[in-house]
Amino acid sequence: MRTVGWWFNSILGGQDYQRYVDHLARNHPGCAVPTEREYWRTRHADADNNPTNRCC
């Protein structure tokens, strides 16, 4: 069950925010870190504005 949970979490992007926060800390230490809600809002808005990798 743990493996299945990990797989679904990976597919749905469950770790994306934490990876982004880690990236900011390593590469842009002076930048403000957005909240998780702000991160997802921006990510979805970018996907809607730039639908490059979608089938429809």
Coordinates of N, CA, C and O in Angstrom, one line a residue:
M1 N 0.8 -1.2 0.0 CA 0.0 0.0 0.0 C 0.9 1.3 0.0 O 0.5 2.2 -0.6
R2 N 2.0 1.2 0.7 CA 2.8 2.4 0.8 C 3.4 2.7 -0.6 O 3.5 3.9 -1.0
T3 N 3.7 1.7 -1.4 CA 4.2 1.9 -2.8 C 3.2 2.5 -3.7 O 3.4 3.4 -4.4
V4 N 1.9 2.0 -3.5 CA 0.8 2.6 -4.3 C 0.6 4.0 -3.9 O 0.4 4.9 -4.8
G5 N 0.6 4.3 -2.7 CA 0.4 5.7 -2.2 C 1.5 6.6 -2.7 O 1.3 7.8 -3.2
W6 N 2.8 6.2 -2.7 CA 3.9 6.9 -3.2 C 3.7 7.2 -4.7 O 4.0 8.3 -5.2
W7 N 3.3 6.2 -5.5 CA 3.1 6.3 -6.9 C 2.0 7.3 -7.2 O 2.2 8.2 -8.1
F8 N 0.9 7.2 -6.6 CA -0.2 8.2 -6.8 C 0.3 9.6 -6.5 O 0.0 10.6 -7.2
N9 N 1.0 9.8 -5.4 CA 1.5 11.1 -4.9 C 2.4 11.6 -6.0 O 2.4 12.8 -6.3
S10 N 3.3 10.8 -6.6 CA 4.2 11.2 -7.6 C 3.5 11.6 -8.9 O 3.8 12.6 -9.5
I11 N 2.5 10.9 -9.3 CA 1.7 11.1 -10.5 C 1.0 12.5 -10.3 O 0.9 13.3 -11.3
L12 N 0.4 12.7 -9.2 CA -0.4 13.9 -9.0 C 0.4 15.1 -8.6 O -0.2 16.2 -8.4
G13 N 1.7 15.0 -8.4 CA 2.6 16.1 -8.1 C 2.6 16.5 -6.7 O 2.8 17.7 -6.3
G14 N 2.4 15.5 -5.8 CA 2.4 15.8 -4.4 C 3.7 16.4 -3.8 O 3.6 17.1 -2.8
Q15 N 4.8 16.1 -4.4 CA 6.1 16.5 -3.9 C 6.6 17.7 -4.6 O 7.7 18.2 -4.4
D16 N 5.9 18.2 -5.6 CA 6.3 19.3 -6.4 C 6.6 20.6 -5.6 O 7.6 21.3 -5.9
Y17 N 5.7 20.9 -4.7 CA 5.9 22.2 -3.9 C 7.2 22.1 -3.1 O 8.0 23.0 -3.0
Q18 N 7.4 20.9 -2.4 CA 8.6 20.8 -1.6 C 9.8 20.8 -2.4 O 10.8 21.4 -2.0
R19 N 9.8 20.2 -3.6 CA 11.0 20.3 -4.5 C 11.2 21.8 -4.9 O 12.4 22.2 -5.0
Y20 N 10.1 22.5 -5.2 CA 10.3 23.9 -5.5 C 10.9 24.7 -4.4 O 11.8 25.6 -4.6
V21 N 10.4 24.5 -3.2 CA 11.0 25.2 -2.0 C 12.4 24.8 -1.8 O 13.3 25.7 -1.5
D22 N 12.8 23.6 -2.0 CA 14.2 23.2 -1.9 C 15.0 23.9 -3.0 O 16.2 24.3 -2.7
H23 N 14.5 24.0 -4.2 CA 15.2 24.6 -5.3 C 15.4 26.1 -4.9 O 16.5 26.6 -5.1
L24 N 14.4 26.8 -4.4 CA 14.6 28.2 -4.0 C 15.6 28.4 -3.0 O 16.4 29.3 -3.0
A25 N 15.6 27.5 -2.0 CA 16.6 27.6 -0.9 C 18.0 27.4 -1.4 O 18.9 28.1 -1.0
R26 N 18.2 26.5 -2.3 CA 19.6 26.2 -2.9 C 20.0 27.3 -3.8 O 21.2 27.7 -3.8
N27 N 19.2 27.6 -4.8 CA 19.6 28.5 -5.9 C 19.2 29.9 -5.8 O 19.8 30.8 -6.5
H28 N 18.2 30.3 -4.9 CA 17.8 31.7 -4.8 C 17.5 31.9 -3.3 O 16.4 32.2 -2.9
P29 N 18.6 31.9 -2.5 CA 18.3 32.0 -1.0 C 17.7 33.3 -0.6 O 17.1 33.4 0.5
G30 N 17.8 34.4 -1.4 CA 17.2 35.7 -0.9 C 15.7 35.8 -1.3 O 15.1 36.8 -0.9
C31 N 15.2 34.9 -2.2 CA 13.8 35.1 -2.7 C 12.8 34.6 -1.6 O 13.1 33.7 -0.8
A32 N 11.7 35.3 -1.6 CA 10.6 34.9 -0.7 C 10.0 33.6 -1.2 O 9.8 33.4 -2.4
V33 N 9.6 32.8 -0.3 CA 9.0 31.5 -0.6 C 7.5 31.6 -0.6 O 7.0 32.0 0.4
P34 N 6.8 31.3 -1.7 CA 5.4 31.4 -1.7 C 4.7 30.3 -0.8 O 5.3 29.3 -0.6
T35 N 3.5 30.6 -0.4 CA 2.8 29.6 0.3 C 2.5 28.4 -0.7 O 2.5 28.6 -1.9
E36 N 2.1 27.3 -0.1 CA 1.7 26.2 -1.0 C 0.5 26.6 -1.9 O 0.5 26.3 -3.1
R37 N -0.4 27.3 -1.3 CA -1.6 27.7 -2.1 C -1.2 28.6 -3.2 O -1.7 28.5 -4.4
E38 N -0.3 29.6 -3.0 CA 0.2 30.5 -4.0 C 0.9 29.7 -5.1 O 0.8 30.1 -6.3
Y39 N 1.7 28.8 -4.7 CA 2.5 28.0 -5.6 C 1.5 27.3 -6.6 O 1.7 27.4 -7.8
W40 N 0.5 26.6 -6.1 CA -0.4 25.8 -7.0 C -1.2 26.8 -7.8 O -1.5 26.5 -9.0
R41 N -1.7 27.9 -7.3 CA -2.4 28.9 -8.0 C -1.6 29.4 -9.2 O -2.1 29.4 -10.4
T42 N -0.4 29.7 -9.0 CA 0.5 30.2 -10.1 C 0.8 29.1 -11.1 O 0.8 29.3 -12.3
R43 N 1.0 27.9 -10.6 CA 1.3 26.8 -11.5 C 0.1 26.5 -12.4 O 0.3 26.3 -13.6
H44 N -1.1 26.4 -11.9 CA -2.2 26.2 -12.7 C -2.5 27.3 -13.6 O -2.9 27.1 -14.8
A45 N -2.3 28.6 -13.2 CA -2.5 29.7 -14.1 C -1.5 29.6 -15.2 O -1.9 29.9 -16.4
D46 N -0.3 29.3 -15.0 CA 0.7 29.2 -16.0 C 0.3 28.1 -17.0 O 0.5 28.2 -18.2
A47 N -0.2 27.0 -16.5 CA -0.6 25.9 -17.4 C -1.8 26.3 -18.3 O -1.8 25.9 -19.4
D48 N -2.7 27.0 -17.7 CA -3.8 27.5 -18.5 C -3.4 28.5 -19.6 O -3.9 28.5 -20.7
N49 N -2.4 29.4 -19.2 CA -2.0 30.4 -20.2 C -1.0 29.9 -21.2 O -0.9 30.4 -22.3
N50 N -0.3 28.8 -20.9 CA 0.6 28.2 -21.9 C 0.4 26.7 -22.0 O 1.1 25.9 -21.5
P51 N -0.7 26.3 -22.8 CA -1.0 24.9 -22.9 C -0.2 24.1 -23.9 O -0.6 23.7 -24.9
T52 N 1.1 24.0 -23.7 CA 2.1 23.4 -24.6 C 2.1 21.9 -24.6 O 2.3 21.3 -25.6
N53 N 1.9 21.3 -23.5 CA 2.0 19.9 -23.3 C 0.7 19.2 -23.1 O 0.6 18.2 -22.4
R54 N -0.4 19.7 -23.6 CA -1.7 19.0 -23.5 C -2.2 18.5 -24.8 O -1.8 19.0 -25.8
C55 N -3.0 17.5 -24.7 CA -3.6 16.9 -25.9 C -4.8 17.7 -26.4 O -5.2 17.6 -27.6
C56 N -5.4 18.4 -25.6 CA -6.7 19.1 -26.0 C -6.6 20.6 -25.9 O -6.0 21.2 -25.0

